[in-house]
Short mmCIF file of C-alpha atoms in Angstrom, two decimals:
data_model
loop_
_atom_site.label_atom_id
_atom_site.label_comp_id
_atom_site.label_asym_id
_atom_site.label_seq_id
_atom_site.Cartn_x
_atom_site.Cartn_y
_atom_site.Cartn_z
CA MET A 1 0.04 0.01 0.04
CA LYS A 2 1.54 3.59 -1.31
CA ARG A 3 1.83 6.16 1.47
CA GLN A 4 1.05 9.73 0.93
CA THR A 5 4.27 11.81 -0.01
CA GLN A 6 3.20 15.02 1.96
CA ILE A 7 1.20 15.10 5.20
CA LYS A 8 0.35 17.97 6.77
CA VAL A 9 0.48 17.34 10.34
CA GLN A 10 2.86 14.42 11.12
CA THR A 11 1.69 12.61 14.19
CA CYS A 12 4.16 9.82 15.99
CA GLU A 13 4.37 8.36 19.50
CA SER A 14 7.20 6.88 21.70
CA VAL A 15 7.71 5.38 24.85
CA GLY A 16 9.92 4.68 27.69
CA ARG A 17 12.18 1.77 28.67
CA GLY A 18 9.84 1.35 32.12
CA HIS A 19 6.59 1.22 30.11
CA PRO A 20 5.33 -2.05 30.51
CA ASP A 21 5.41 -3.53 27.15
CA LYS A 22 8.86 -1.90 26.84
CA PHE A 23 9.83 -3.43 29.78
CA CYS A 24 8.93 -6.56 28.38
CA ASP A 25 10.58 -6.33 25.41
CA GLY A 26 14.16 -5.06 27.16
CA VAL A 27 14.08 -8.78 29.04
CA ALA A 28 13.07 -10.84 25.90
CA ASP A 29 16.00 -8.85 24.39
CA ALA A 30 18.40 -9.43 27.47
CA VAL A 31 17.61 -13.06 27.28
CA LEU A 32 18.35 -13.02 23.76
CA THR A 33 21.43 -11.30 23.76
CA ALA A 34 22.82 -13.68 27.04
CA TYR A 35 22.14 -17.00 24.83
CA LEU A 36 23.94 -15.53 21.80
CA LYS A 37 27.27 -14.50 23.91
CA LYS A 38 27.53 -18.20 24.92
CA ASP A 39 26.27 -19.93 21.57
CA LYS A 40 26.24 -18.21 18.37
CA ASN A 41 23.54 -20.17 17.11
CA ALA A 42 20.86 -20.05 19.47
CA HIS A 43 16.95 -20.25 18.22
CA VAL A 44 15.50 -17.74 20.22
CA ALA A 45 12.08 -16.48 20.04
CA CYS A 46 11.54 -15.00 23.91
CA GLU A 47 7.99 -13.77 24.57
CA VAL A 48 7.54 -11.90 28.13
CA CYS A 49 4.63 -11.00 30.04
CA ALA A 50 4.42 -8.33 33.09
CA PHE A 51 1.08 -8.47 35.11
CA ASN A 52 -0.01 -7.62 38.58
CA LYS A 53 3.39 -7.98 40.12
CA THR A 54 4.10 -11.20 38.02
CA ILE A 55 6.17 -11.51 35.31
CA VAL A 56 6.23 -14.69 32.94
CA VAL A 57 8.92 -15.35 30.51
CA GLY A 58 7.95 -17.73 27.61
CA GLY A 59 8.82 -18.64 23.94
CA GLU A 60 11.11 -21.13 21.90
CA PHE A 61 14.34 -22.23 22.40
CA LYS A 62 17.40 -24.41 20.83
CA SER A 63 20.79 -23.93 22.19
CA SER A 64 23.57 -25.53 23.71
CA ALA A 65 23.74 -23.03 26.53
CA LYS A 66 21.96 -22.61 29.83
CA ILE A 67 20.58 -19.95 30.35
CA ASP A 68 18.55 -18.89 33.63
CA LYS A 69 16.15 -16.46 32.32
CA LEU A 70 14.22 -15.51 35.64
CA ALA A 71 17.50 -14.26 37.01
CA ILE A 72 17.93 -11.86 33.80
CA ALA A 73 14.32 -10.86 34.27
CA LYS A 74 15.26 -10.26 37.75
CA ALA A 75 18.03 -8.02 37.61
CA TYR A 76 16.11 -6.16 34.88
CA LEU A 77 13.45 -5.07 36.77
CA LYS A 78 15.62 -4.28 39.76
CA LYS A 79 17.50 -1.66 37.13
CA ILE A 80 13.84 -0.43 35.35
CA TRP A 81 11.83 -0.32 38.07
CA PRO A 82 14.32 -0.29 41.55
CA GLU A 83 10.84 0.77 43.62
CA TYR A 84 9.55 -2.74 43.05
CA ALA A 85 12.64 -5.13 43.30
CA SER A 86 11.30 -7.17 46.08
CA LYS A 87 7.59 -7.21 45.02
CA PHE A 88 7.18 -9.46 42.08
CA GLU A 89 7.00 -13.29 41.13
CA PHE A 90 8.50 -14.80 37.99
CA ILE A 91 7.49 -17.79 36.17
CA ASP A 92 9.10 -19.33 33.45
CA ARG A 93 7.08 -21.28 31.21
CA SER A 94 9.70 -21.76 27.62
CA ILE A 95 9.83 -24.77 25.83
CA GLN A 96 12.20 -25.69 23.38
CA GLN A 97 11.83 -25.22 19.34
CA SER A 98 9.94 -26.95 17.56
CA THR A 99 11.90 -29.64 15.22
CA GLU A 100 9.63 -28.95 12.14
CA ILE A 101 10.67 -25.80 12.67
CA ALA A 102 14.56 -25.72 13.31
CA ALA A 103 14.91 -28.38 10.19
CA LYS A 104 12.99 -25.52 7.23
CA VAL A 105 16.04 -23.13 9.38
CA GLU A 106 18.83 -25.13 9.44
CA ILE A 107 19.71 -26.34 5.74
CA GLY A 108 23.20 -26.18 5.30
CA GLU A 109 26.75 -23.54 6.66
CA GLU A 110 25.96 -21.18 4.32
CA HIS A 111 22.18 -21.62 3.26
CA VAL A 112 19.71 -20.37 6.05
CA GLY A 113 15.99 -20.37 5.27
CA ALA A 114 14.04 -17.63 6.98
CA GLY A 115 12.68 -18.66 10.19
CA ASP A 116 8.85 -17.94 9.58
CA GLN A 117 6.83 -16.45 6.87
CA GLY A 118 6.16 -12.56 7.18
CA ILE A 119 6.32 -9.26 5.23
CA THR A 120 9.00 -6.75 6.69
CA VAL A 121 9.32 -3.07 5.83
CA GLY A 122 12.34 -0.76 5.48
CA TYR A 123 11.59 3.51 5.08
CA ALA A 124 13.74 6.59 4.93
CA CYS A 125 13.48 10.08 3.54
CA ASN A 126 15.49 13.06 4.12
CA GLU A 127 13.82 15.14 6.68
CA ASN A 128 16.83 14.91 9.27
CA LYS A 129 20.25 13.55 9.70
CA TYR A 130 18.66 10.46 11.10
CA TYR A 131 16.83 9.50 7.52
CA LEU A 132 13.62 9.61 9.76
CA PRO A 133 10.29 11.24 10.29
CA THR A 134 11.29 14.33 12.50
CA ALA A 135 8.19 13.97 14.64
CA HIS A 136 9.31 9.99 15.02
CA VAL A 137 12.80 11.12 15.92
CA LEU A 138 11.93 13.76 18.41
CA ALA A 139 9.18 11.79 20.12
CA SER A 140 11.76 8.96 20.62
CA LEU A 141 14.87 11.17 21.95
CA ILE A 142 12.40 13.37 24.33
CA MET A 143 11.86 9.70 25.76
CA LYS A 144 15.29 8.32 25.98
CA GLU A 145 16.40 12.25 27.54
CA ILE A 146 13.61 12.57 29.93
CA ASN A 147 14.44 8.60 31.13
CA ALA A 148 18.41 9.70 31.46
CA CYS A 149 17.30 13.20 32.81
CA GLY A 150 18.00 11.86 36.55
CA TYR A 151 15.05 14.12 37.71
CA LYS A 152 14.59 12.93 41.23
CA ASP A 153 10.72 13.01 40.44
CA PHE A 154 10.62 10.72 37.43
CA TYR A 155 9.69 7.35 37.14
CA GLN A 156 10.96 5.15 33.98
CA ASP A 157 7.08 4.75 33.08
CA THR A 158 6.90 7.18 30.03
CA LYS A 159 4.72 8.08 27.35
CA THR A 160 5.06 10.72 24.61
CA LEU A 161 2.90 12.02 21.46
CA VAL A 162 4.34 14.72 19.02
CA SER A 163 2.47 16.60 16.16
CA ILE A 164 4.03 18.63 14.55
CA ASN A 165 2.18 20.61 11.54
CA GLU A 166 2.70 22.75 8.41
CA LYS A 167 3.95 25.93 10.03
CA LYS A 168 6.20 23.69 12.12
CA GLU A 169 4.58 24.25 15.60
CA ALA A 170 4.85 20.92 17.84
CA HIS A 171 2.63 20.22 20.30
CA ILE A 172 3.89 17.78 22.72
CA VAL A 173 1.81 15.29 24.71
CA LEU A 174 3.49 13.41 28.23
CA ALA A 175 2.77 11.15 30.24
CA ILE A 176 5.76 10.81 32.93
CA SER A 177 5.30 8.53 35.90
CA HIS A 178 6.29 10.12 39.39
CA VAL A 179 6.50 9.92 43.28
CA LYS A 180 3.53 11.03 45.02
CA GLY A 181 3.16 14.72 45.49
CA TYR A 182 5.53 16.07 42.72
CA ASN A 183 5.67 19.49 42.05
CA LYS A 184 4.07 19.31 38.24
CA ALA A 185 5.37 23.15 37.56
CA LYS A 186 9.33 21.93 38.00
CA ALA A 187 8.55 18.98 36.42
CA GLU A 188 7.13 20.58 33.07
CA GLU A 189 10.41 23.45 33.35
CA VAL A 190 12.60 20.41 33.31
CA CYS A 191 10.80 19.03 30.33
CA ASN A 192 10.36 22.10 28.08
CA LYS A 193 14.09 22.01 28.74
CA ILE A 194 15.44 19.14 27.39
CA ILE A 195 12.76 19.06 24.32
CA ALA A 196 14.34 22.84 23.74
CA LYS A 197 17.80 20.99 23.48
CA ILE A 198 16.85 18.60 21.90
CA ILE A 199 15.56 20.37 19.10
CA LYS A 200 18.59 23.16 18.90
CA ASP A 201 21.00 20.11 19.28
CA ASN A 202 19.25 18.50 16.39
CA LYS A 203 18.53 21.53 13.75
CA PHE A 204 15.18 19.77 14.07
CA ASN A 205 12.90 22.36 11.67
CA VAL A 206 10.36 23.00 14.01
CA LYS A 207 9.71 26.65 15.20
CA LYS A 208 7.80 26.60 18.72
CA PHE A 209 6.43 23.99 20.58
CA ASN A 210 4.15 23.23 23.65
CA ILE A 211 3.57 20.08 26.48
CA SER A 212 0.68 18.97 28.15
CA LEU A 213 1.99 17.04 30.95
CA ASN A 214 -0.12 14.23 32.63
CA MET A 215 -3.32 15.46 31.70
CA ALA A 216 -5.14 12.63 33.54
CA GLY A 217 -3.61 13.83 36.86
CA ASP A 218 -1.60 11.90 39.14
CA PHE A 219 0.77 8.91 37.64
CA SER A 220 2.52 7.48 40.47
CA ILE A 221 1.42 4.12 40.23
CA HIS A 222 3.05 2.93 37.37
CA GLY A 223 5.26 -0.27 35.22
CA SER A 224 2.82 -3.46 35.44
CA VAL A 225 1.22 -2.50 38.84
CA GLY A 226 -0.65 0.13 37.12
CA ASP A 227 -0.84 -1.91 33.75
CA SER A 228 0.40 -5.25 32.21
CA GLY A 229 2.73 -5.21 29.71
CA LEU A 230 3.82 -7.70 26.79
CA THR A 231 6.70 -7.92 24.22
CA GLY A 232 5.79 -6.87 20.93
CA ARG A 233 3.17 -4.27 21.16
CA LYS A 234 5.24 -1.43 20.10
CA LEU A 235 5.87 -2.12 16.47
CA ALA A 236 5.02 1.80 15.18
CA VAL A 237 7.34 3.04 18.19
CA ASP A 238 10.06 0.34 17.21
CA THR A 239 9.95 1.64 13.47
CA TYR A 240 8.63 4.73 11.40
CA GLY A 241 5.91 6.08 13.69
CA SER A 242 2.81 6.57 11.50
CA ILE A 243 4.43 7.46 8.90
CA ALA A 244 5.30 4.31 6.70
CA ASN A 245 3.73 0.83 6.10
CA HIS A 246 4.61 -1.88 8.40
CA GLY A 247 5.01 -5.67 7.82
CA GLY A 248 3.11 -6.93 11.18
CA GLY A 249 6.09 -8.61 12.98
CA ALA A 250 7.85 -7.62 16.15
CA PHE A 251 11.65 -7.19 16.67
CA SER A 252 12.56 -8.00 20.30
CA GLY A 253 13.35 -11.52 21.64
CA LYS A 254 13.97 -12.79 17.93
CA ASP A 255 17.25 -13.79 16.63
CA TYR A 256 18.75 -13.17 13.67
CA THR A 257 17.20 -16.41 11.51
CA LYS A 258 13.77 -14.29 12.68
CA VAL A 259 13.33 -12.50 9.11
CA ASP A 260 10.88 -10.42 11.33
CA ARG A 261 13.76 -8.69 12.89
CA SER A 262 16.65 -9.24 10.68
CA GLY A 263 14.68 -8.42 7.40
CA ALA A 264 13.34 -5.41 8.55
CA TYR A 265 16.64 -4.53 9.43
CA TYR A 266 18.12 -5.11 6.35
CA ALA A 267 15.13 -3.30 4.29
CA ARG A 268 16.24 -0.35 6.57
CA TRP A 269 19.83 -0.41 5.52
CA ILE A 270 18.91 -0.32 2.03
CA ALA A 271 16.05 2.39 2.01
CA LYS A 272 18.62 4.66 4.15
CA ASN A 273 20.96 4.31 1.74
CA ILE A 274 18.88 4.78 -1.60
CA VAL A 275 18.30 8.10 0.52
CA ALA A 276 21.78 8.79 1.52
CA ASN A 277 23.22 8.83 -1.92
CA LYS A 278 20.69 10.95 -3.08
CA LEU A 279 18.76 9.12 -5.38
CA ALA A 280 15.77 9.81 -3.62
CA GLU A 281 13.90 11.64 -1.07
CA ILE A 282 11.55 9.01 0.09
CA ALA A 283 12.19 5.23 -0.08
CA GLU A 284 10.25 2.47 1.01
CA VAL A 285 11.48 -1.16 0.94
CA ARG A 286 8.97 -4.29 1.07
CA LEU A 287 10.41 -7.74 1.37
CA SER A 288 7.66 -10.56 1.95
CA TRP A 289 8.99 -14.01 2.94
CA GLU A 290 8.48 -18.00 3.18
CA ILE A 291 9.84 -20.36 5.84
CA GLY A 292 12.56 -22.41 4.66
CA ASN A 293 13.29 -20.16 2.14
CA PRO A 294 16.58 -18.03 2.18
CA LYS A 295 15.72 -15.10 -0.16
CA PRO A 296 12.53 -13.12 -0.43
CA VAL A 297 9.72 -14.43 -2.07
CA THR A 298 8.69 -10.55 -3.26
CA ILE A 299 10.94 -7.34 -3.60
CA GLU A 300 9.18 -4.15 -3.98
CA LEU A 301 10.79 -0.73 -4.11
CA GLU A 302 8.83 2.63 -3.80
CA CYS A 303 10.29 6.01 -4.07
CA PHE A 304 6.82 8.06 -4.14
CA GLY A 305 7.52 10.07 -7.09
CA THR A 306 10.77 11.34 -5.44
CA ASN A 307 13.46 9.67 -7.36
CA LYS A 308 15.96 11.87 -9.04
CA ILE A 309 16.93 9.01 -11.04
CA PRO A 310 14.81 6.59 -12.99
CA MET A 311 13.68 3.37 -10.81
CA ASP A 312 14.80 0.89 -12.98
CA LYS A 313 18.23 2.38 -12.47
CA ILE A 314 17.80 2.53 -8.48
CA THR A 315 16.65 -0.77 -8.72
CA ALA A 316 19.78 -2.07 -10.85
CA ARG A 317 22.07 -0.21 -8.15
CA VAL A 318 20.44 -2.63 -5.02
CA ASN A 319 20.62 -5.44 -7.04
CA LYS A 320 24.19 -4.81 -7.50
CA LYS A 321 24.76 -4.04 -4.11
CA PHE A 322 22.53 -5.79 -1.59
CA ASP A 323 22.22 -9.77 -1.09
CA LEU A 324 19.36 -10.35 0.22
CA THR A 325 19.64 -14.12 1.46
CA VAL A 326 19.24 -14.78 4.69
CA TYR A 327 22.77 -16.20 4.97
CA LYS A 328 24.45 -12.99 3.76
CA ILE A 329 22.18 -10.53 5.66
CA ILE A 330 23.47 -12.40 8.92
CA GLN A 331 26.84 -12.09 7.81
CA VAL A 332 26.65 -8.65 6.89
CA LEU A 333 24.96 -7.05 9.59
CA ASN A 334 26.98 -9.19 12.04
CA LEU A 335 23.71 -10.22 13.27
CA LYS A 336 25.63 -13.28 15.90
CA ASN A 337 27.61 -10.44 17.96
CA ILE A 338 24.71 -7.74 18.98
CA ASP A 339 24.17 -6.41 22.12
CA TYR A 340 20.58 -6.61 21.51
CA THR A 341 19.94 -4.52 24.66
CA THR A 342 21.31 -1.80 22.79
CA THR A 343 18.34 -2.02 20.49
CA THR A 344 15.33 -2.45 22.27
CA ASN A 345 14.65 1.19 23.23
CA TYR A 346 13.85 4.89 21.47
CA CYS A 347 13.24 3.18 18.00
CA HIS A 348 15.71 0.19 16.36
CA PHE A 349 16.73 2.85 13.73
CA ILE A 350 18.24 5.86 15.57
CA GLY A 351 21.76 4.50 16.56
CA ASN A 352 25.11 3.53 15.42
CA HIS A 353 23.97 0.23 14.20
CA ASN A 354 25.27 -1.87 11.23
CA TRP A 355 22.08 -1.13 9.27
CA GLU A 356 22.31 2.16 10.00
CA LYS A 357 25.43 2.75 8.24
CA VAL A 358 25.63 4.73 5.10
CA VAL A 359 27.20 2.95 2.08
CA LYS A 360 28.14 4.07 -1.57
CA LEU A 361 26.13 2.73 -4.18
#
């Protein structure tokens, strides 16, 4: 499905690392990273659920490594929600990966099959140095800086919604968990300073902004004590906000054979390099996969009329530069040696990751 090349009001959201869904993503990626540190060929599909002071770790695993998943979950809880560290119950409901699925994936040393069927999408635009929609980057960076600011009244469970209109005016909705009896006026001052600095430092084309903080009132009951959490529920937060298409598959807790993750990373790499090489102002790459197939079933490239050279020439350059076999995706992006906890929060496409590097086409 095509999207508009110009959107009058750009609106995107993000969440902090203490949001219940993101907490679950964080535990899942921590478990995945622990497995890959001990077994580079581990198959991991980790699912985490947090609710009512209970954390359940589940999913399917195939590995020679022995990992204490609950110890990892406990350590992550202490890091993100230290105020609840002694109040949770932990349950492990993980199982072995299906032998039928494993047989479809492991089909040769350099002949890896896709771990599942699915659609993956990569997107890029030339709005800023991140090659992402400005509202999405701004929302992501606001969450990152508020979580890191150290303001004593703030907890880590946070959300924001950023809308930027044609006049380059931004309205920013913030929900930030806090200690009881916090000073809202001081909190607003802290947030205004953080946002102003982000806009200035990144040279975002935002002329002015206003914020709405905790409009529902107090937010002192937070984390999964106040709401449930689950891996894979923040797909737009992890990718491109509301601006691009999405294939529907989540990232966190999945190893590199799961094309929901590796295929999406590679598609983003292609799209970013099309734009970074000034071949187009906007690019979207869509790949579809079937389980066991080492290559995508379909490959689609769309530049929404912003291409600077004919589309067939862009396609030719992409085909020459990028090998879309699952084995090459894993190898080129070095996906066996990633600390996946560095990808969990504030968008998977902001940071010094291999799929963000610019190469010459």
